[in-house]
PDB file of C-alpha atoms in Angstrom:
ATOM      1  CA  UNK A 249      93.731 -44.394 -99.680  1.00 75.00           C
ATOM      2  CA  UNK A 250      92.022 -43.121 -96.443  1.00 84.00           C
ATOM      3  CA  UNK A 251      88.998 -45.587 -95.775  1.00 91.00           C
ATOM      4  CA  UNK A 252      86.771 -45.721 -92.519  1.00 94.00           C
ATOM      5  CA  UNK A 253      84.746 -49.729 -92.603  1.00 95.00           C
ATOM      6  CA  UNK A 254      81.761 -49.607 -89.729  1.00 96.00           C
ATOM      7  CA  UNK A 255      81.238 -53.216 -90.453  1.00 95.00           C
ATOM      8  CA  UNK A 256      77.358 -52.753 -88.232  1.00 95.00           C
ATOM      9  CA  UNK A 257      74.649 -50.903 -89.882  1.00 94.00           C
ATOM     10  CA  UNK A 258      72.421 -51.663 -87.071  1.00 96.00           C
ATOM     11  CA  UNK A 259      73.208 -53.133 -83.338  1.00 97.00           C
ATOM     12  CA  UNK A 260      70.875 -53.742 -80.844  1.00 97.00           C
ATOM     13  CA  UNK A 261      71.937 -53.773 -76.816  1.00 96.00           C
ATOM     14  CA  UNK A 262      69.744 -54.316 -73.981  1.00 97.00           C
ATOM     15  CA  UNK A 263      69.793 -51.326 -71.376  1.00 96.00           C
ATOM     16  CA  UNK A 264      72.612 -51.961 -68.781  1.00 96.00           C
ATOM     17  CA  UNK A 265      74.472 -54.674 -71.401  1.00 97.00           C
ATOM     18  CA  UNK A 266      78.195 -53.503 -72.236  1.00 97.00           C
ATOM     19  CA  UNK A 267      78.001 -51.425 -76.055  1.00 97.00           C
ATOM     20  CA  UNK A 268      80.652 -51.781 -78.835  1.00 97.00           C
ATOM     21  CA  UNK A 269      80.993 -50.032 -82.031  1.00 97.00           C
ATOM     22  CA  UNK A 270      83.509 -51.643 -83.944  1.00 97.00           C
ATOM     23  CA  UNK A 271      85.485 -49.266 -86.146  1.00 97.00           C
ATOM     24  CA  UNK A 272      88.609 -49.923 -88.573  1.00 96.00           C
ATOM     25  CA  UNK A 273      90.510 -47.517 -90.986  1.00 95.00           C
ATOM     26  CA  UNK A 274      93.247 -47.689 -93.323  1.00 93.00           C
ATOM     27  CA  UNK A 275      95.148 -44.953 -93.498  1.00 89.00           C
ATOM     28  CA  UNK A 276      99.312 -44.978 -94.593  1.00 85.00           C
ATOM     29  CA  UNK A 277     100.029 -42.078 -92.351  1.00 82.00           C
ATOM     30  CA  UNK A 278      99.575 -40.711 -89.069  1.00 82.00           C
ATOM     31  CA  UNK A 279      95.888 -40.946 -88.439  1.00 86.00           C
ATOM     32  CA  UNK A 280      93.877 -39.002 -86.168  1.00 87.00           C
ATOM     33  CA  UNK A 281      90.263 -40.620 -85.081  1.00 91.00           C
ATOM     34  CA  UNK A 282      86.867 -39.721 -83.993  1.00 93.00           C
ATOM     35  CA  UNK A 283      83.643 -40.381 -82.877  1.00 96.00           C
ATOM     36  CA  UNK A 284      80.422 -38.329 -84.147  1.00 96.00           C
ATOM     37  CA  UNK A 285      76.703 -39.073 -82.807  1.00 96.00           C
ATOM     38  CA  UNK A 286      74.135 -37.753 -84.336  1.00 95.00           C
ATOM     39  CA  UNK A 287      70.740 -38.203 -81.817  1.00 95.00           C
ATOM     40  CA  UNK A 288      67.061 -38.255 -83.407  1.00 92.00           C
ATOM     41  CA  UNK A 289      66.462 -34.777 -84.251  1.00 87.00           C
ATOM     42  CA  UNK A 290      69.288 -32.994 -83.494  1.00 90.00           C
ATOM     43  CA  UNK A 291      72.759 -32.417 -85.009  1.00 93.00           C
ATOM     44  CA  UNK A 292      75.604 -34.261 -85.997  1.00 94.00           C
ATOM     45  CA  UNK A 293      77.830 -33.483 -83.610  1.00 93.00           C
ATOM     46  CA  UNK A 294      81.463 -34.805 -81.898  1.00 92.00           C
ATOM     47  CA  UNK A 295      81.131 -37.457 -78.928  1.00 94.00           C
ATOM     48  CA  UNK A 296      85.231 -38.138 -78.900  1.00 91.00           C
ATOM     49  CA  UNK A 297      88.562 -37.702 -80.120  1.00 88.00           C
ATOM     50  CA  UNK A 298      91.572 -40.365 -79.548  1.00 84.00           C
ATOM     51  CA  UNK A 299      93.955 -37.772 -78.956  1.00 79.00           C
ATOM     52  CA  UNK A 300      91.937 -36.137 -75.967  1.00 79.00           C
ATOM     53  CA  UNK A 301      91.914 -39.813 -74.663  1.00 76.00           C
ATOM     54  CA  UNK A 302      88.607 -39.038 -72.616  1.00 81.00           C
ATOM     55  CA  UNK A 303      85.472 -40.333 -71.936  1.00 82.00           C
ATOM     56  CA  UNK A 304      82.339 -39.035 -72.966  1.00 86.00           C
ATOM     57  CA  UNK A 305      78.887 -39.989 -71.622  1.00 91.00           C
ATOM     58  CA  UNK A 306      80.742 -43.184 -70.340  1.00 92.00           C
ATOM     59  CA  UNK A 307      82.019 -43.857 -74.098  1.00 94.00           C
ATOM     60  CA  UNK A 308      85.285 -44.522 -74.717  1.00 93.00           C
ATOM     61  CA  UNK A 309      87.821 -45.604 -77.710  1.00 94.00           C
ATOM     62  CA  UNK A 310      91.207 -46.829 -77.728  1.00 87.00           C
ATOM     63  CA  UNK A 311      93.574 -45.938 -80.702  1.00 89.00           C
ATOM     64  CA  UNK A 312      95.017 -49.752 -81.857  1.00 91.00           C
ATOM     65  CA  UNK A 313      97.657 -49.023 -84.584  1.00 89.00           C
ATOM     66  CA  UNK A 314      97.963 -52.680 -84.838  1.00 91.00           C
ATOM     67  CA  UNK A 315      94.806 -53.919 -85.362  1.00 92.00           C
ATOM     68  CA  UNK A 316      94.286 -50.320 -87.190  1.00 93.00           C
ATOM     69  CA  UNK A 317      90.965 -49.860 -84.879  1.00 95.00           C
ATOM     70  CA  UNK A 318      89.082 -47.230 -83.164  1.00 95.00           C
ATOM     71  CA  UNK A 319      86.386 -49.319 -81.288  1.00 96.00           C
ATOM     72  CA  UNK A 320      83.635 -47.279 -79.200  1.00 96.00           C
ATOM     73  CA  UNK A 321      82.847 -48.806 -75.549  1.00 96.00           C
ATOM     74  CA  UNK A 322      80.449 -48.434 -72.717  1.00 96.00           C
ATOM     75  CA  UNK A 323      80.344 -50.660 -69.896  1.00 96.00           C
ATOM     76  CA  UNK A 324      76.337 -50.155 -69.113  1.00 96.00           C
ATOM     77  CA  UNK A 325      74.314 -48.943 -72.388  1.00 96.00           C
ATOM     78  CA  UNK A 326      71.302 -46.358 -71.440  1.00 96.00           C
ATOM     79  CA  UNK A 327      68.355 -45.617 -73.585  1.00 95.00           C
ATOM     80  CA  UNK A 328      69.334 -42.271 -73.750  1.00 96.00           C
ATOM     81  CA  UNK A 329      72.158 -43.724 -75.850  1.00 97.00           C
ATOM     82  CA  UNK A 330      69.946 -44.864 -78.856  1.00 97.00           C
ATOM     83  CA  UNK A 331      71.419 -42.947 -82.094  1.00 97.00           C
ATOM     84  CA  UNK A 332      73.090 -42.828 -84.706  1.00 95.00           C
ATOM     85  CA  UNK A 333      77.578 -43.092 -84.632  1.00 97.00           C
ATOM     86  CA  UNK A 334      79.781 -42.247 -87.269  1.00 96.00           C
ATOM     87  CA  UNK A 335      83.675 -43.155 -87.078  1.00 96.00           C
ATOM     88  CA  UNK A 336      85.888 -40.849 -88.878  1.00 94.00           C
ATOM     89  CA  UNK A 337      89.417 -40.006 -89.931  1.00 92.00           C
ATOM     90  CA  UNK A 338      91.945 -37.435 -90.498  1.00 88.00           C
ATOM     91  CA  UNK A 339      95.546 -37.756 -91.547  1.00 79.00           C
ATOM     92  CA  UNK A 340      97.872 -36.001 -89.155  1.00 69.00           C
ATOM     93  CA  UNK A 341      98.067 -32.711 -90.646  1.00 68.00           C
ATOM     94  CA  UNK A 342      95.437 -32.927 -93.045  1.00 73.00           C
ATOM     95  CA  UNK A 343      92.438 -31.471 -92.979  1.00 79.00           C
ATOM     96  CA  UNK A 344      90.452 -33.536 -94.811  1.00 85.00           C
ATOM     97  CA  UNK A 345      88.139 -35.588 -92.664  1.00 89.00           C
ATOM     98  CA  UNK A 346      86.010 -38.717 -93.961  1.00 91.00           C
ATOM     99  CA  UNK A 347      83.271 -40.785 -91.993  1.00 94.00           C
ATOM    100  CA  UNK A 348      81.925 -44.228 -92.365  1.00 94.00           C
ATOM    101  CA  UNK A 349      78.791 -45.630 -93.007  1.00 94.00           C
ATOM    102  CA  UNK A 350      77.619 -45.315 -89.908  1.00 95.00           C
ATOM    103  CA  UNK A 351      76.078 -47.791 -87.028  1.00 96.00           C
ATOM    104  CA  UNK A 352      72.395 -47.195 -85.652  1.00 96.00           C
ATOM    105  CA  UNK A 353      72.575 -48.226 -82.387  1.00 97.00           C
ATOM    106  CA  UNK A 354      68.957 -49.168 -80.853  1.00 97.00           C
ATOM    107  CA  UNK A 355      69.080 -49.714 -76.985  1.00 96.00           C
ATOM    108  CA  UNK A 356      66.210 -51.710 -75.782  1.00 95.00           C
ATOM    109  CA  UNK A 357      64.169 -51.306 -73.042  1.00 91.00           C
TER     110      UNK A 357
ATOM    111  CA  UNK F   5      75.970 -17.973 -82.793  1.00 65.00           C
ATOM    112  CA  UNK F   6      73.432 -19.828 -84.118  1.00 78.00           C
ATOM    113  CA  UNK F   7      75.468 -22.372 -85.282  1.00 93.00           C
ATOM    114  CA  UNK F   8      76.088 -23.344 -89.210  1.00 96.00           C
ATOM    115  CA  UNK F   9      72.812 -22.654 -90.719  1.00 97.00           C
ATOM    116  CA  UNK F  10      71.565 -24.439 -93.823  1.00 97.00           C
ATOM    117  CA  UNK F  11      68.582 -23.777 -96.308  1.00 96.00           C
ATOM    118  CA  UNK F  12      66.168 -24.834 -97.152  1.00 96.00           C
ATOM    119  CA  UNK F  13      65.575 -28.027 -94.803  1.00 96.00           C
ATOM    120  CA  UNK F  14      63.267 -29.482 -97.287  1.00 96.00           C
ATOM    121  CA  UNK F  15      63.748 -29.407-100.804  1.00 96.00           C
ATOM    122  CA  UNK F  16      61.225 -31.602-103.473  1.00 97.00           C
ATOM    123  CA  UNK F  17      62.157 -30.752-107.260  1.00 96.00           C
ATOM    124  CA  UNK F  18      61.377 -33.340-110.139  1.00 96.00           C
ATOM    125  CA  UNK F  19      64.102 -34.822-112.086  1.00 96.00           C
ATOM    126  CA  UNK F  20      65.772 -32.162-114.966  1.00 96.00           C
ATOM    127  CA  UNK F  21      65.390 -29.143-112.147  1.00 97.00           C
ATOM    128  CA  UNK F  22      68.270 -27.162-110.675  1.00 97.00           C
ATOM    129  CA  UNK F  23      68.757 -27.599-107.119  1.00 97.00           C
ATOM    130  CA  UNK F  24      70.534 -24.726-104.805  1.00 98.00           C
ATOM    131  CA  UNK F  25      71.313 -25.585-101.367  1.00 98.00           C
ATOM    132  CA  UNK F  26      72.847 -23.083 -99.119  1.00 98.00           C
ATOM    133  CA  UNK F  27      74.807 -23.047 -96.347  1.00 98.00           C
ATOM    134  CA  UNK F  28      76.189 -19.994 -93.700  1.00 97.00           C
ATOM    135  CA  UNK F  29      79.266 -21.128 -91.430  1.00 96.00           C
ATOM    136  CA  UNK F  30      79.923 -19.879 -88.425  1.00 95.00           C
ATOM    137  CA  UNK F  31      81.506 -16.616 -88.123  1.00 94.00           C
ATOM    138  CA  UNK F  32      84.967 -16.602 -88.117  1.00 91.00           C
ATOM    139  CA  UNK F  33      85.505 -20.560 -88.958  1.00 92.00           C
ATOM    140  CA  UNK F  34      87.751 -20.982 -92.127  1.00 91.00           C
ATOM    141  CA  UNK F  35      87.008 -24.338 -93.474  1.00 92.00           C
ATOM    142  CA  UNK F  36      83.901 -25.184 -94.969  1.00 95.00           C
ATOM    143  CA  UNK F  37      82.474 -28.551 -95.844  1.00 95.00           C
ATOM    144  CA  UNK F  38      79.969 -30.156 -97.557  1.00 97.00           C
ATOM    145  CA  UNK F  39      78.669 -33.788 -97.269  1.00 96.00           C
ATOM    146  CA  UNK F  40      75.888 -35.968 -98.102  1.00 96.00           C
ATOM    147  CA  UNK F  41      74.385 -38.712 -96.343  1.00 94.00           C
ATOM    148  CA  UNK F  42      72.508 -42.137 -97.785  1.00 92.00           C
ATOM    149  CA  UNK F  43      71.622 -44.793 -95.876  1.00 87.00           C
ATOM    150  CA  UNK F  44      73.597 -47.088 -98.568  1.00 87.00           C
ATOM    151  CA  UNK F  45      77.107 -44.833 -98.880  1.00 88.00           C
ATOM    152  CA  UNK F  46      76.617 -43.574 -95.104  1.00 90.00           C
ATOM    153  CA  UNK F  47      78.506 -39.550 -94.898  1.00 92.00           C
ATOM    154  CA  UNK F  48      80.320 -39.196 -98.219  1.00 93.00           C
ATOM    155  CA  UNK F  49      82.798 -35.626 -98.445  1.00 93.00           C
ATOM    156  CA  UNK F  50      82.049 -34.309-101.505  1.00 96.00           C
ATOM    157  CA  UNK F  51      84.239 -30.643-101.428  1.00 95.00           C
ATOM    158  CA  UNK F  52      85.680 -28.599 -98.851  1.00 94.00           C
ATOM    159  CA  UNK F  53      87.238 -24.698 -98.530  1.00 94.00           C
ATOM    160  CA  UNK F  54      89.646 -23.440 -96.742  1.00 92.00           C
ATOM    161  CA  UNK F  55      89.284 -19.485 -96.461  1.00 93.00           C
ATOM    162  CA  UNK F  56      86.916 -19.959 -99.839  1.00 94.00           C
ATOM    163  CA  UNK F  57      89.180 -21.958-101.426  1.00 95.00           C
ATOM    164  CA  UNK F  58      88.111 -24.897-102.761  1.00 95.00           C
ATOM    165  CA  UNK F  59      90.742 -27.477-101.889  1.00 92.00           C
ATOM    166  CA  UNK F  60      89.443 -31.283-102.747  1.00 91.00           C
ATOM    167  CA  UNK F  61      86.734 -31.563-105.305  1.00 93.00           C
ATOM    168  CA  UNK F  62      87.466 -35.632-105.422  1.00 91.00           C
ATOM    169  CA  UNK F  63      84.120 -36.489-103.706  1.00 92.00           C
ATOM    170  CA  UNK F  64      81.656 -34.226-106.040  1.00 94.00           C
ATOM    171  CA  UNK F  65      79.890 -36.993-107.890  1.00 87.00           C
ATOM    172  CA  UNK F  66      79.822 -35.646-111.344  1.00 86.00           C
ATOM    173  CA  UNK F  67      79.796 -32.334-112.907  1.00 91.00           C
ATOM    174  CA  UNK F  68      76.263 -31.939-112.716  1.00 95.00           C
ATOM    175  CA  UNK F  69      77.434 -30.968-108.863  1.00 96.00           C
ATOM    176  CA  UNK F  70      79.039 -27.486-108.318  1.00 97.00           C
ATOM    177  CA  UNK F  71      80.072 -25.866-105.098  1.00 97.00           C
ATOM    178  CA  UNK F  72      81.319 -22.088-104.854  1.00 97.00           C
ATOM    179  CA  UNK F  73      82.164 -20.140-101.913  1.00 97.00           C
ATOM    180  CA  UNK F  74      82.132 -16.466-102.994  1.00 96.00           C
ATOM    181  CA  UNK F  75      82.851 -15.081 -99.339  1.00 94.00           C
ATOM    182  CA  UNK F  76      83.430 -16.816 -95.935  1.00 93.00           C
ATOM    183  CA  UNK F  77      79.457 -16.537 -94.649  1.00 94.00           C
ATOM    184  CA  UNK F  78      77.677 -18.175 -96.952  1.00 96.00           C
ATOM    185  CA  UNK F  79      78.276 -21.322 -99.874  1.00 98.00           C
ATOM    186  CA  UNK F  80      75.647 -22.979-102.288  1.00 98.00           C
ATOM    187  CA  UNK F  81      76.018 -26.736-103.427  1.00 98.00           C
ATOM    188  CA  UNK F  82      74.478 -26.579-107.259  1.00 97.00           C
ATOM    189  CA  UNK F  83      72.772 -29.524-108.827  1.00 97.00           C
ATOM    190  CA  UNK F  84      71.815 -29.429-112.377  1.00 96.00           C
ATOM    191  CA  UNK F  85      70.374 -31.037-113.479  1.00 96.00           C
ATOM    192  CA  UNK F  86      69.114 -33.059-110.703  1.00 96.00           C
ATOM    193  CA  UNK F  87      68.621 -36.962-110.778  1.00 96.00           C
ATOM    194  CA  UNK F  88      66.396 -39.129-108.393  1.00 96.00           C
ATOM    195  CA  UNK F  89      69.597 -41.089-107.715  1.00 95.00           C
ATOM    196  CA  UNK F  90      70.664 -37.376-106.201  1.00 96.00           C
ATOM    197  CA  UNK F  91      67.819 -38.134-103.147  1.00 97.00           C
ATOM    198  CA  UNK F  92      69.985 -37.495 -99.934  1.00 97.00           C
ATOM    199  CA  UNK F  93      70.266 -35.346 -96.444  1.00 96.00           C
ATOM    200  CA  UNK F  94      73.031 -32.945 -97.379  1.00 97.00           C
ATOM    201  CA  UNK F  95      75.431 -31.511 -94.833  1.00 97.00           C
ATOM    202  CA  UNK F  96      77.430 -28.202 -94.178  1.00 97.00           C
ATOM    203  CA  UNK F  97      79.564 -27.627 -91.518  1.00 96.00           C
ATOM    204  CA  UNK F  98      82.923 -25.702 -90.672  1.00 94.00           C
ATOM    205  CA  UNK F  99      85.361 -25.677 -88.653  1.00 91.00           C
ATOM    206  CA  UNK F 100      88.490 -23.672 -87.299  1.00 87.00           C
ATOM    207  CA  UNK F 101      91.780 -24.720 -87.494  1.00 79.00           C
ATOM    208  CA  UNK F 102      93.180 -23.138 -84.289  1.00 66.00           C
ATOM    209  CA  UNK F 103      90.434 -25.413 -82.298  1.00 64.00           C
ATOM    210  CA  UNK F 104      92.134 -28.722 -83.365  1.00 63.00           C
ATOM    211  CA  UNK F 105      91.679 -31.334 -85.978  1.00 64.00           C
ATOM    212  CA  UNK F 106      87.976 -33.416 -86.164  1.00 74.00           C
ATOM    213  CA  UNK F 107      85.866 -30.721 -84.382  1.00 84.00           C
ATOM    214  CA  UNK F 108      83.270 -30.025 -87.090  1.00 91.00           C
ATOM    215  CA  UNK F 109      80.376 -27.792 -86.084  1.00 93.00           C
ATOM    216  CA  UNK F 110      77.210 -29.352 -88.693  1.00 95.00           C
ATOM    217  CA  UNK F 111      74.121 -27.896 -89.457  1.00 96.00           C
ATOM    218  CA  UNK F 112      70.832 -29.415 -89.454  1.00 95.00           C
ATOM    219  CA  UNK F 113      70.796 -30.657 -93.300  1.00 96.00           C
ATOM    220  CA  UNK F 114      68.754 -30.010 -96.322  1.00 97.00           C
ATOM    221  CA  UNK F 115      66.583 -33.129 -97.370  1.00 97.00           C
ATOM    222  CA  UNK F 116      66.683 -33.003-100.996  1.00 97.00           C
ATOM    223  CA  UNK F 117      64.243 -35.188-102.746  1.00 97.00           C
ATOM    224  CA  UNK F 118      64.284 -35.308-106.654  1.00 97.00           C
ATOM    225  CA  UNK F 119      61.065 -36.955-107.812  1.00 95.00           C
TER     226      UNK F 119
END
């Protein structure tokens, strides 16, 4: 069965500290993983995909089949940064997608 | 566009009331979804369409929840009758296949509060 585990409901990081969002999934296929963000008052929307393999805002996320992880980084955090993240999942060819519980991450000042 | 637009934003109904939530995708996507979001159970899928076809119903919590698509601009979510454990931010949002997998376009939610 497809699962997405955010094992962080909250995570605080002071301004200019390094920011990680840990993410796993199970999945028996070929997954295909993202990152939403979802800032206060405004739409859910994409930050990343692991198949673009870019970075966004300064965030990035390494596929790791091994350790099946999808981990969100930034080197410095910002305040601008404070929101909420969702991990999510799609099997390769499917076009079903399911998200996690989410991580509310709070940068402080 | 104006993106995938949603009504109403705010909903309050008391328990044993039907609730109708609404959603208009953007033109020309061809998969619609709808989810709803709890703080405890995070975004859970409940149904999606592809060209207004529902294809997975697995995440519709019980058959008090309906979901129809009768053309590909607009879709209602149906609860009846509604439940206080039914309290949740519900999501639409489409997508097109030819844009690649994952990029959902959401709208802004309906807050749905069952007294």
């Amino acid at each position: 069965a497809q699962r997405v585990t955010q094992p962080e409901k909250l995570l605080s990081v002071f301004k200019g500290a390094p920011v990680e969002l840990k993410c796993n999934y199970s999945y028996s296929g070929s997954p295909e993983l993202f990152w939403y963000v979802q800032y206060s008052r405004q739409r859910l929307q994409l930050l990343l995909r692991h198949i673009s393999r870019e970075s966004i805002k300064g965030f990035t996320a390494d596929l790791n089949k091994g350790e099946t992880s999808f981990h969100l980084k930034k080197p410095f955090a910002q305040e601008e940064d404070s929101a909420m993240y969702y991990c999510a999942l799609s099997g390769f060819g499917d076009d079903k997608i399911i998200f996690g519980k989410g991580t509310r991450l709070h940068i402080l000042p | 566009d104006a993106g995938v637009i949603q009504s109403p934003r705010h909903e309050v109904t008391e328990m044993g009331q039907e609730v109708t939530l609404r959603c208009k995708p953007i033109s020309g996507h061809d998969y619609l979804f709808w989810y709803r979001q709890t703080m405890m159970r995070g975004l859970e899928l409940l149904i999606y369409f592809n060209n207004n076809v529902p294809i997975d119903d697995s995440g519709m919590p019980e058959d008090r929840f309906s979901a129809k698509m009768p053309n590909a601009s607009f879709s209602t979510l149906k609860i009846q009758p509604s439940e206080p454990r039914d309290s949740a931010v519900y999501f639409c949002a489409s997508s097109l296949k030819g844009q690649g997998t994952g990029l959902l376009f959401f709208g802004s939610g309906t807050q749905l509060s069952v007294l």
